[in-house]
Short mmCIF file of C-alpha atoms in Angstrom, two decimals:
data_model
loop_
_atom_site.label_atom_id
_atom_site.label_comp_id
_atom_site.label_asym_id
_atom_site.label_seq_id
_atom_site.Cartn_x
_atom_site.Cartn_y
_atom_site.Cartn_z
CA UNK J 1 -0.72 125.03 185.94
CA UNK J 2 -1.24 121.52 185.35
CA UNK J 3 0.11 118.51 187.28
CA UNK J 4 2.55 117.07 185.17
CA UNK J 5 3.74 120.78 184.52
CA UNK J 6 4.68 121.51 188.17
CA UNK J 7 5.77 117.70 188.63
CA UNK J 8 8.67 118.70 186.09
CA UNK J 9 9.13 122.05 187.65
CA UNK J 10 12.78 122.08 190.34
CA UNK J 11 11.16 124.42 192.99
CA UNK J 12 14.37 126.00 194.50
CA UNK J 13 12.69 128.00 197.40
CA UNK J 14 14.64 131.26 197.43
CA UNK J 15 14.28 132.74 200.93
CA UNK J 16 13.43 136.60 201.24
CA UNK J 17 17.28 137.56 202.32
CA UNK J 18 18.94 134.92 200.82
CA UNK J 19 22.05 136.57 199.27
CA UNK J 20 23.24 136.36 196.19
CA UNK J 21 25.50 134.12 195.98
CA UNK J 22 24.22 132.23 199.21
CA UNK J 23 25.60 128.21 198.74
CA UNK J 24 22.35 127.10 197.03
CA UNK J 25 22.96 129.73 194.18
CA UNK J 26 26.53 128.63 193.40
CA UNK J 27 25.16 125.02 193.29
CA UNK J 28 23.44 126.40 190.50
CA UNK J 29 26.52 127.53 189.02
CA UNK J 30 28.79 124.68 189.61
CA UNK J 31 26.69 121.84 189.20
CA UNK J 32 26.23 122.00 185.19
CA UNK J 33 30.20 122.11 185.21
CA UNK J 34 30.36 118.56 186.69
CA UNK J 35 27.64 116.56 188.47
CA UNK J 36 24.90 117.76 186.01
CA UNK J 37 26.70 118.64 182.85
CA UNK J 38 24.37 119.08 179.99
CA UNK J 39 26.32 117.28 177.81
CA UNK J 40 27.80 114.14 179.21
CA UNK J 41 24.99 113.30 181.84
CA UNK J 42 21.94 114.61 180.52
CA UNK J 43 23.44 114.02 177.28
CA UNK J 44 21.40 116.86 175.79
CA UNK J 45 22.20 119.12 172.81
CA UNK J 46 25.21 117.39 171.40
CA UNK J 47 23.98 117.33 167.83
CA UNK J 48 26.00 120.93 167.87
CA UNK J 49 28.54 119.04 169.62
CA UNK J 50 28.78 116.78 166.51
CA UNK J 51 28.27 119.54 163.95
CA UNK J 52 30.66 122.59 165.03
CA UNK J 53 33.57 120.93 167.01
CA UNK J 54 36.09 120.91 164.20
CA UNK J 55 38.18 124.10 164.93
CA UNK J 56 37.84 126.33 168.27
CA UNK J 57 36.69 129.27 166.38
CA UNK J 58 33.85 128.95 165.35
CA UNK J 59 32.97 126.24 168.80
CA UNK J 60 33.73 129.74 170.82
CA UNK J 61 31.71 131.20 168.91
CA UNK J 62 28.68 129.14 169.33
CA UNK J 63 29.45 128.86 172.74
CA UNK J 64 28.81 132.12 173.12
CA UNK J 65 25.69 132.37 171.14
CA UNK J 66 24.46 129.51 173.36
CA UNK J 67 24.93 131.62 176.56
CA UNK J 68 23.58 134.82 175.16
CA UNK J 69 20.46 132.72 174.17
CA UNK J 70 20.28 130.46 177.18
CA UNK J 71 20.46 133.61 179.52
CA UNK J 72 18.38 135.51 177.52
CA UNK J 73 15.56 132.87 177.38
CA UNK J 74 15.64 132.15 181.11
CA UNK J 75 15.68 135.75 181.96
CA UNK J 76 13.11 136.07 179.84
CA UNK J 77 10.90 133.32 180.45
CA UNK J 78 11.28 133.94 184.08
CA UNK J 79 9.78 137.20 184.50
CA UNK J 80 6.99 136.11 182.19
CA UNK J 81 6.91 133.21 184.43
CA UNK J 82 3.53 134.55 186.34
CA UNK J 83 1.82 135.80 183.09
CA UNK J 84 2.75 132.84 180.44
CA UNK J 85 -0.67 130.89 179.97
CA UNK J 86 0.40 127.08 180.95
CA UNK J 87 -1.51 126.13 177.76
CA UNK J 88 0.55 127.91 175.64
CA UNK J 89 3.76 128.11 177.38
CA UNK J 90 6.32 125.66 175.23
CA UNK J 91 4.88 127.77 172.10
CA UNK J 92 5.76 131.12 174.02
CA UNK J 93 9.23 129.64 174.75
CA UNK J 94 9.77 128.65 171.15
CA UNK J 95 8.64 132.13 170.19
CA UNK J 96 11.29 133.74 172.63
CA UNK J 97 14.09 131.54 171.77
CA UNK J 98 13.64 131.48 167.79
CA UNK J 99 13.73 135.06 168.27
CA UNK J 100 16.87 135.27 170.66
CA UNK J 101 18.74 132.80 167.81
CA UNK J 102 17.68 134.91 164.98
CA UNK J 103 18.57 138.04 166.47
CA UNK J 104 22.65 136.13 167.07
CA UNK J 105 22.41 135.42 163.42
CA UNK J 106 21.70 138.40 162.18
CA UNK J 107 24.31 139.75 164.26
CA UNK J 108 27.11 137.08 163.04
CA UNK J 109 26.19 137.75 159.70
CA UNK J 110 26.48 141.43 160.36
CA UNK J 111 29.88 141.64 162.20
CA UNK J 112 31.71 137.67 161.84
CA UNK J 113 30.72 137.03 158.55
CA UNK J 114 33.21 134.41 157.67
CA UNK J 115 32.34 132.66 161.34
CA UNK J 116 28.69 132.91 160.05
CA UNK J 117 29.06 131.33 157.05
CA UNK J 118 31.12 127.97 158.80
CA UNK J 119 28.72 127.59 161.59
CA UNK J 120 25.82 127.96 158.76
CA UNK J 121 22.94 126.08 160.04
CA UNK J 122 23.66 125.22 163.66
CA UNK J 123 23.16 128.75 164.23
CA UNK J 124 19.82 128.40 163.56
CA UNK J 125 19.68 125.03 165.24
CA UNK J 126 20.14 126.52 168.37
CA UNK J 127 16.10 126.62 168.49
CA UNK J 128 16.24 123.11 168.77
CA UNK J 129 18.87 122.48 171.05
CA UNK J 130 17.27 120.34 174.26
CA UNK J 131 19.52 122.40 176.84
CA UNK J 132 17.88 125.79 176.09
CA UNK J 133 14.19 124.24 176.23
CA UNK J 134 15.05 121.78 178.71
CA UNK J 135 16.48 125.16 181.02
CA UNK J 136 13.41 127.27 180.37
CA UNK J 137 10.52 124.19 180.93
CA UNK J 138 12.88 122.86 183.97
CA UNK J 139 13.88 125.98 185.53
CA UNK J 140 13.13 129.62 184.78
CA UNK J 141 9.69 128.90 184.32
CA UNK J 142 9.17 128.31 188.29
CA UNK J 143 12.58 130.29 189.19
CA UNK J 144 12.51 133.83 189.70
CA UNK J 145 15.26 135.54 187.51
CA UNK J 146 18.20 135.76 189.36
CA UNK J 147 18.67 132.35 189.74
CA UNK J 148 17.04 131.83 186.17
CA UNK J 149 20.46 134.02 185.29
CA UNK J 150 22.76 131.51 187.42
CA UNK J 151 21.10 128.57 186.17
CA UNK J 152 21.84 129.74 182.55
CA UNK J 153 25.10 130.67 182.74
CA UNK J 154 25.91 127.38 184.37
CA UNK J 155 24.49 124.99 181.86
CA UNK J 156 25.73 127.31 179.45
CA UNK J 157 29.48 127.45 180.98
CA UNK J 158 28.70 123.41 180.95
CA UNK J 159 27.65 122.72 177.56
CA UNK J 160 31.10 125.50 176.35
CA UNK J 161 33.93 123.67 177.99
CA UNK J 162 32.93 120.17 176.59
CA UNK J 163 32.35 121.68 173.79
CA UNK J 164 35.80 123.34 174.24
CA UNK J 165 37.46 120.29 175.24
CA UNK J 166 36.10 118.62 172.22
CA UNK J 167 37.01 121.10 169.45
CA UNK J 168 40.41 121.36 170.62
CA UNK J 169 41.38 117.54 170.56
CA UNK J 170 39.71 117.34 167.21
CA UNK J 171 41.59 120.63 165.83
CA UNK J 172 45.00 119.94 167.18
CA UNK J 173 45.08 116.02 165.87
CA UNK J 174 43.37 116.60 163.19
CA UNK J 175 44.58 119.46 161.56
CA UNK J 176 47.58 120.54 163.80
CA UNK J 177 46.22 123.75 164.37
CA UNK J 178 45.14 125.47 167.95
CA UNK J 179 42.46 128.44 166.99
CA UNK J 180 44.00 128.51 163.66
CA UNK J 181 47.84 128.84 164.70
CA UNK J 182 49.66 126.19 162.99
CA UNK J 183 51.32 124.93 166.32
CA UNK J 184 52.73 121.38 164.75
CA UNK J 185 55.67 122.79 162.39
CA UNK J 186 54.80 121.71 158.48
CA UNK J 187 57.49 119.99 156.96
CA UNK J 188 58.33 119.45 153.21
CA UNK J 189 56.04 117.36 151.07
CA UNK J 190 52.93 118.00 153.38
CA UNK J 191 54.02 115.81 155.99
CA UNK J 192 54.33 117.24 159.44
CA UNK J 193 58.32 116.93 160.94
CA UNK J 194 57.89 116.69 164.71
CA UNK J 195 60.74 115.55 166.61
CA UNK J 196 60.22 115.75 170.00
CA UNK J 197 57.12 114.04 170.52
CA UNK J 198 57.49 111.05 168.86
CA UNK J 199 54.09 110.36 167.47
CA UNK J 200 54.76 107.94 163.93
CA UNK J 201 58.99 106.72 163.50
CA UNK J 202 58.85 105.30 159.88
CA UNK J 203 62.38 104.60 158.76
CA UNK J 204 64.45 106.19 161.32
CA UNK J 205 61.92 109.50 159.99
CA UNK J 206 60.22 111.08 163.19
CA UNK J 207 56.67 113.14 161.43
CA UNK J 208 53.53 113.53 162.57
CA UNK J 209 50.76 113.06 159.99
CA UNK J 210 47.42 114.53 160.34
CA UNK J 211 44.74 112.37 161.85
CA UNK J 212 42.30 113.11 158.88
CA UNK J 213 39.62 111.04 161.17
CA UNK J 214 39.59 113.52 163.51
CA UNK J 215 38.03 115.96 161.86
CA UNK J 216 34.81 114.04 160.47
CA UNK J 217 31.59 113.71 162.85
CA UNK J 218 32.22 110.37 164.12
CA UNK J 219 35.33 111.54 166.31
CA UNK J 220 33.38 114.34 167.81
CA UNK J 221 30.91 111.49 169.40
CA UNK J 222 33.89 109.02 170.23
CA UNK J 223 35.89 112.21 172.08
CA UNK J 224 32.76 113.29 173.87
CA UNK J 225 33.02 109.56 174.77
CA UNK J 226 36.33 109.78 176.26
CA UNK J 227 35.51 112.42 178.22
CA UNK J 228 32.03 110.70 179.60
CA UNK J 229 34.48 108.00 180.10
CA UNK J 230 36.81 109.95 182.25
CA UNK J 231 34.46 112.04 184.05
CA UNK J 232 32.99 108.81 185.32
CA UNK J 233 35.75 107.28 186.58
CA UNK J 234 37.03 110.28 189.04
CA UNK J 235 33.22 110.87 190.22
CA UNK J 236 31.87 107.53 191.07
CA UNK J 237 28.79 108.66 192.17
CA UNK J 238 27.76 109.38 188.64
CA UNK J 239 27.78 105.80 187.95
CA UNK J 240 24.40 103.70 187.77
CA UNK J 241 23.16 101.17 189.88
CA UNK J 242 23.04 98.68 186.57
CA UNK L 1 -7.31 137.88 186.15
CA UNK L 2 -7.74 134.30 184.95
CA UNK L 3 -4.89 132.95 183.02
CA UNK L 4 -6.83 130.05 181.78
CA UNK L 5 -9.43 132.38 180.01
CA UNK L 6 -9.09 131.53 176.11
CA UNK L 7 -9.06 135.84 175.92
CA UNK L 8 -5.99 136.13 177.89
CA UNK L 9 -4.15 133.09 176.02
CA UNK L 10 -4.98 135.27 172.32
CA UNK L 11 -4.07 138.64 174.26
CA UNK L 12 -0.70 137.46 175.34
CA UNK L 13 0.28 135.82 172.77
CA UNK L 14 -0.77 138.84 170.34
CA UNK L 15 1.26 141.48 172.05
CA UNK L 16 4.04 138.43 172.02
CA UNK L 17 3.97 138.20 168.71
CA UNK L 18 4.05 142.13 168.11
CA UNK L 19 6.98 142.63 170.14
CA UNK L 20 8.92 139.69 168.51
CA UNK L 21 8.20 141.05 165.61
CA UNK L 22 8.69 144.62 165.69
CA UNK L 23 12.36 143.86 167.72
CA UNK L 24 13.08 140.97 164.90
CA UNK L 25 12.56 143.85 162.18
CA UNK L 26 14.11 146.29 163.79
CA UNK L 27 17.59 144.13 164.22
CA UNK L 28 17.10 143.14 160.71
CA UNK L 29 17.09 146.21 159.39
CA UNK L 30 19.54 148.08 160.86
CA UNK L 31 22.11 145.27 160.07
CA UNK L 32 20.94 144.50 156.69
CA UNK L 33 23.74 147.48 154.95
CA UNK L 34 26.57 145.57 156.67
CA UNK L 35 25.55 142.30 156.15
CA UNK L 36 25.03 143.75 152.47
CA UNK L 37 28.32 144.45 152.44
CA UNK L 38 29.88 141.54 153.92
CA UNK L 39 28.13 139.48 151.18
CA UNK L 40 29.99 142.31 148.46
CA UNK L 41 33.70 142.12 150.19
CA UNK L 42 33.62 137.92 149.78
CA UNK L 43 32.43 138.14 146.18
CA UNK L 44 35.64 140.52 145.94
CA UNK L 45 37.50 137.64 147.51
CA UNK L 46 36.31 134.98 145.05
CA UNK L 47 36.73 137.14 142.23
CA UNK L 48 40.85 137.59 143.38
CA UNK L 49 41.03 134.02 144.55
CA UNK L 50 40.87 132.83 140.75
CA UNK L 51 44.15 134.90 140.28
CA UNK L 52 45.42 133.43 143.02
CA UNK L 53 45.18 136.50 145.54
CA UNK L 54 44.05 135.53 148.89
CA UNK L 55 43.24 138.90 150.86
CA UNK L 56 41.35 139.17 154.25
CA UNK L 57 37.72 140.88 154.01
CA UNK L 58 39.35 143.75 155.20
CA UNK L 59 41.79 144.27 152.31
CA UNK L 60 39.24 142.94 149.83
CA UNK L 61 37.99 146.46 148.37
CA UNK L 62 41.36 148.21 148.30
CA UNK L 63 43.08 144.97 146.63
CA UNK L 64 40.06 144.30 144.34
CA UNK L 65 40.00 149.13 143.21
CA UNK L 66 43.48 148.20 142.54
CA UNK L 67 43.88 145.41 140.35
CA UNK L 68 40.23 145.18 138.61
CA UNK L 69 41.19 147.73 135.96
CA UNK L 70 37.86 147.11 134.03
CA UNK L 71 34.48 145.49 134.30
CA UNK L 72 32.55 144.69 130.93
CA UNK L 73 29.13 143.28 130.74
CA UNK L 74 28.28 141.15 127.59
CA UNK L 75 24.22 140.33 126.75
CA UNK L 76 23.83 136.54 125.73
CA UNK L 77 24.62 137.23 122.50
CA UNK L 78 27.98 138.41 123.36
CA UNK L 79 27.35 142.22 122.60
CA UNK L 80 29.13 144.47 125.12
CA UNK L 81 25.98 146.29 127.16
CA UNK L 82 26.53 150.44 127.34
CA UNK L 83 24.82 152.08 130.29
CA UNK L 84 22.85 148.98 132.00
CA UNK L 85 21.30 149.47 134.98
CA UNK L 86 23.02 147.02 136.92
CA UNK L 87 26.96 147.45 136.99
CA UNK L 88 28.46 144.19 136.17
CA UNK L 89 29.64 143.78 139.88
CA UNK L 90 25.66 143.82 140.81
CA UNK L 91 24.61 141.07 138.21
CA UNK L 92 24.30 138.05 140.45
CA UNK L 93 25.15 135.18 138.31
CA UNK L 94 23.64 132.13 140.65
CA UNK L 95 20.15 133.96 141.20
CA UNK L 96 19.89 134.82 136.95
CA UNK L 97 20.44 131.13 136.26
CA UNK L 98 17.96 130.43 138.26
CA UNK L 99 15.10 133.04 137.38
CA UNK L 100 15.58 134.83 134.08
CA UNK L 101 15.57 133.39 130.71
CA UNK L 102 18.56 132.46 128.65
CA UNK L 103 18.13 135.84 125.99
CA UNK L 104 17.81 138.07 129.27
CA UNK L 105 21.03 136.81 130.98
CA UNK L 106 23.94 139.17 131.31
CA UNK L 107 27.61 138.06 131.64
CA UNK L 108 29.94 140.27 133.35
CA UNK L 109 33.84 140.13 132.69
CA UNK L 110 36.51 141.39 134.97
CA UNK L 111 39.57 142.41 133.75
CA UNK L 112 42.53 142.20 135.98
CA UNK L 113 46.21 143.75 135.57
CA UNK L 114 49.48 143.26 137.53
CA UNK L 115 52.42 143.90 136.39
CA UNK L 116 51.39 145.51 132.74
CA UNK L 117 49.71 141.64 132.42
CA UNK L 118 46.01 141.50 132.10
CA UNK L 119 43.78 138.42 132.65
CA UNK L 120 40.11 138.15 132.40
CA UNK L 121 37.88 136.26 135.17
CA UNK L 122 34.47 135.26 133.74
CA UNK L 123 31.78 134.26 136.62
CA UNK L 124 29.53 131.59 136.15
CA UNK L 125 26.65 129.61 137.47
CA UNK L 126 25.00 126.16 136.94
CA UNK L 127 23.90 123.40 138.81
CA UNK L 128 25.42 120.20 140.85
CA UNK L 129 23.97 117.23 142.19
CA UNK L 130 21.58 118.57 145.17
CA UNK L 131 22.10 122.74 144.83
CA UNK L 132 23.33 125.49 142.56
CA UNK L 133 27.54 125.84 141.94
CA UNK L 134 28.94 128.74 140.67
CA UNK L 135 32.88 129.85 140.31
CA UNK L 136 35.32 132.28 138.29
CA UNK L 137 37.88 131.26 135.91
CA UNK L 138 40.50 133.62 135.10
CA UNK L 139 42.05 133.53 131.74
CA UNK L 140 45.64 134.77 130.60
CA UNK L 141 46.28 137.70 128.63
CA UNK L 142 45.59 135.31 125.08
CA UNK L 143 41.93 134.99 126.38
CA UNK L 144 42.64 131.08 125.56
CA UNK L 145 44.83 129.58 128.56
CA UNK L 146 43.20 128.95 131.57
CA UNK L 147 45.28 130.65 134.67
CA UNK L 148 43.01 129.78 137.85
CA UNK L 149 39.78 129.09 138.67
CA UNK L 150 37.62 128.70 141.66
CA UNK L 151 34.71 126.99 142.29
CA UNK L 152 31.78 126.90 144.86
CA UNK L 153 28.49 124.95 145.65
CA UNK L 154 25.81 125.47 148.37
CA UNK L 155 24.82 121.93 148.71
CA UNK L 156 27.29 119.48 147.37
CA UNK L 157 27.92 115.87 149.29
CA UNK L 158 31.06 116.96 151.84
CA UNK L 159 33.97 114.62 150.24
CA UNK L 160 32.48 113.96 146.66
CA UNK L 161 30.57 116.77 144.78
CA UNK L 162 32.01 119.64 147.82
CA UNK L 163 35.71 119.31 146.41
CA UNK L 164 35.06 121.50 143.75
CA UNK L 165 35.75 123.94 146.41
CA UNK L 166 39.47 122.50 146.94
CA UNK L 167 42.42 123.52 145.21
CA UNK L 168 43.32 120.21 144.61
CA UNK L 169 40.46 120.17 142.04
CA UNK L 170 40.70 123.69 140.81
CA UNK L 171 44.18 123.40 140.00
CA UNK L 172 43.55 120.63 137.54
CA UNK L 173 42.32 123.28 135.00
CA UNK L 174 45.33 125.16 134.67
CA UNK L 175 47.06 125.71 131.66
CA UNK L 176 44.03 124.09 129.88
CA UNK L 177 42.40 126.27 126.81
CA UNK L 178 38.90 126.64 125.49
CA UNK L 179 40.21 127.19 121.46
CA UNK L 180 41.54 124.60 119.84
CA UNK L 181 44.18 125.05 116.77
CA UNK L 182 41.97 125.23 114.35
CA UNK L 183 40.98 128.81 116.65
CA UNK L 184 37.49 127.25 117.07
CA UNK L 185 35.55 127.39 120.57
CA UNK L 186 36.29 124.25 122.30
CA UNK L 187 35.60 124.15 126.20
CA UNK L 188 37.21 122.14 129.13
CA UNK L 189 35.53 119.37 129.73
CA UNK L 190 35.34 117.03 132.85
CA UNK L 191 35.23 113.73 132.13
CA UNK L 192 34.89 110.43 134.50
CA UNK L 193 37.71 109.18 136.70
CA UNK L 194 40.34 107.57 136.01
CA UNK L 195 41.47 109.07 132.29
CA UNK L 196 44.96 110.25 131.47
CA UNK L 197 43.97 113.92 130.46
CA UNK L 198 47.69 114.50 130.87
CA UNK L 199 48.10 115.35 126.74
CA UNK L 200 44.84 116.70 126.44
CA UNK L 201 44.00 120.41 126.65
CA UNK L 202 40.54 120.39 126.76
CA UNK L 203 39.75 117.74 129.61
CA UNK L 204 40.43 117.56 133.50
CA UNK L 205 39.74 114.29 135.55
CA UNK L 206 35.99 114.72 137.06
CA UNK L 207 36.03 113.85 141.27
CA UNK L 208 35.57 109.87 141.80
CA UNK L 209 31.89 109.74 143.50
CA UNK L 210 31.24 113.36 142.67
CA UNK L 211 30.73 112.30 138.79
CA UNK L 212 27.18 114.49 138.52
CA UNK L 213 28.99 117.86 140.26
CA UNK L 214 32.04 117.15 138.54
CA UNK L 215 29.48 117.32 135.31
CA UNK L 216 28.05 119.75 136.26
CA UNK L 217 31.26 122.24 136.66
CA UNK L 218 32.31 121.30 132.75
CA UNK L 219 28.52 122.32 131.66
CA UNK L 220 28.56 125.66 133.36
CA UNK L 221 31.78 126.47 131.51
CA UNK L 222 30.77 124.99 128.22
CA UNK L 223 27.75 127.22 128.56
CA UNK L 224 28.66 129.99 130.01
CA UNK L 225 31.98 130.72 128.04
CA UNK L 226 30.29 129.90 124.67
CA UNK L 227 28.84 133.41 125.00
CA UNK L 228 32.34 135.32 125.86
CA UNK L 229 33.67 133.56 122.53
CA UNK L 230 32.75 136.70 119.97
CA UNK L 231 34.16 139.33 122.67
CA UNK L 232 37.75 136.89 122.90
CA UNK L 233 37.52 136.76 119.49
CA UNK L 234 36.88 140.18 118.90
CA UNK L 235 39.90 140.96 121.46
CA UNK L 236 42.19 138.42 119.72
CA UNK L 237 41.78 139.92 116.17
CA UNK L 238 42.29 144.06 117.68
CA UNK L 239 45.09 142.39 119.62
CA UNK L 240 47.33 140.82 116.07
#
């Protein structure tokens, strides 16, 4: 393997009798939740974030296409890990993630057709989405599997609830809907009545109008934004020297 | 054994590539009737839509055996075709506007009845700005008034040429007719923003900033229902 290759390698030394879920392994878990979230400090893969965030549907669903391929790649990947030529190896990881992807969209089209056809392209995308590379170069290739499996479901968990989080600020402003379910009562001439929260008063009328700007791209970047914003301020060691 | 070795590199990848391959045709296979049929059940959906009968995929064939009383295929010079080897379900309008010639075209025509009251859905094909649209317009019983229509791209600018796909759009050609009172063949046509069309039965307002789509939606049903105009006619005259 060459030097720069094992430079970007995280050796986690995994000791004979280590148990499963020993405190090293959970770290593995947990820290793509928080400290190391994909998304809003690695800031990796959010063109999806951009792309599929309108409604929760179809975000579930590519959250869980994201964790079948991410755990499939690093399981992959990481018993190959000894037998993968380092000359070849990003190719052989392309190879076994295109594959993984176009196996979940065969299947989408196959069983959630109408899912399919919204998420369209960012299926396929999923080949190019840094997290999944970025897991398999970082991690499973110098990992053995277990943790390879831990790893991946932890970035993946990471990259789902932003994801989440996103989608269902964007769906319920923007649209008044949560997963579909018209939750903010429609009132007459398609404006929304709302009395209890009090969100616009125009003449004594209490309604809540959707927040068309919500649902185009640009809000998807500004809420993932927010939520850099927040998760920034409660863990200040996050924060940069400059 | 060496892993460096240029042998090794072709070996694995080879058997790599074989696997991938063999598990990638394997998956595609075995899914392909369902995804076949998914593809079948939203064409059902799209054909009832332009009546204005939403159904879930999973009502779509049961709603669709019910109300589709009769399918008819015309040839492009508005013959009805006996015996084809496609049904008129199978003809796939979008892929024959783009690959066959205009004489070797075939036109299907669904007939729908509810209530003792037929209407006729014609789908058609053309072309936007960037990609191919297609749609169905459904006709009253007079083969004259339009009833509904709906309309669909693959590539259209989101917010311009894509509202084609909105109801707000599609709505604007009901109660519009393609013969004028002279009885001559006189389509719906789409013209640029802005235009009181509110007298006029043969024009809809086009989509500001969508002008080419909005074009290109008034061609395809220039085009395409000049053919069905002998079998209306035909229909018309058994029908006094």
């Amino acid at each position: 393997m060459s030097e720069t290759a094992e430079a970007t390698v995280q050796e986690v030394e995994v000791e004979p009798k280590e148990p499963l879920f020993s405190s090293k392994n959970k770290r593995l878990l947990t820290d793509p939740l928080n400290d190391d979230n994909p998304i809003t400090i690695q800031v990796l893969g959010i063109c999806s974030a951009l792309a599929i965030t309108v409604q929760l549907k179809p975000t579930f669903v590519m959250s869980v296409s994201v964790l079948f391929v991410m755990i499939g790649g690093n399981l992959i990947v990481s018993w190959l890990r000894n037998l993968i030529p380092s000359r070849v190896r990003i190719i052989v990881q392309l190879v076994i993630v295109a594959a993984l992807v176009i196996l979940v969209d065969q299947v989408l089209k196959a069983f959630l057709y109408d899912v399919s056809k919204q998420l369209s392209v960012f299926v396929g995308l999923i080949i190019t989405n840094c997290i999944i590379m970025g897991r398999l170069e970082a991690f499973a290739l110098g990992n053995k599997p277990w943790p390879s499996f831990l790893d991946a479901i932890g970035n993946a968990a990471g990259y789902a609830w932003i994801m989440l989080a996103v989608a269902f600020a964007r769906e319920f402003f923007g649209s008044g809907k949560i997963w579909g379910m018209q939750v903010i009562p429609k009132g007459d001439d398609d404006i929304w009545t709302f009395t209890d929260l009090n969100f616009y008063n125009v003449n004594g009328v209490q309604y809540y109008a959707d927040n068309g700007f919500m649902i185009l791209p640009p809000m998807a970047l500004i809420t993932v934004g927010i939520i850099i914003w927040v998760q920034r301020s409660k863990n200040t060691k996050l924060i940069e020297e400059n | 054994m060496d892993k460096n070795t240029n042998n090794y590199t072709f070996l694995f990848s080879g058997i790599l590539i074989i696997v991938v391959g063999a598990t990638l045709a394997f998956a595609a296979e075995s899914l392909k009737p369902m995804q076949k049929e998914n593809v079948r059940l939203e064409k059902m959906q799209n054909i009832l839509a332009s009546v204005k009968i939403n159904v879930d995929a999973t009502e779509a064939k049961a709603t669709f055996d019910q109300y589709i009383v009769d399918q008819v295929l015309l040839n492009n010079e508005g013959n009805v075709v006996e015996g084809s080897e496609v049904g008129p379900f199978d003809v796939d309008v979008v892929k024959q506007y783009k690959t066959e010639a205009v004489a070797d075209r075939f036109y299907p025509l669904f007939v729908f009845e509810k209530g003792g009251l037929r209407k006729y859905i014609v789908p058609m094909a053309g072309k936007g700005l960037w990609g191919p649209i297609w749609g169905y317009v459904a006709f009253e019983e007079d083969m004259n008034t339009v009833f509904g229509s709906t309309f669909d791209h693959k590539t259209e600018t989101p917010g311009l040429g894509a509202e084609i796909k909105e109801t707000w759009f599609q709505d604007r050609f009901i109660g519009k007719t393609i013969f004028n009172e002279g009885g001559e063949y006189m389509s719906v046509e789409v013209v640029k923003g802005g235009v009181d069309v509110s007298g006029n039965n043969h024009a809809v307002d086009g989509i500001s900033g969508g002008t080419i789509t909005s074009k290109g939606v008034g061609e395809m049903m220039e085009r395409t229902l000049n053919v069905y105009v002998p079998y209306f006619k035909g229909n018309m005259q058994a029908a006094l």
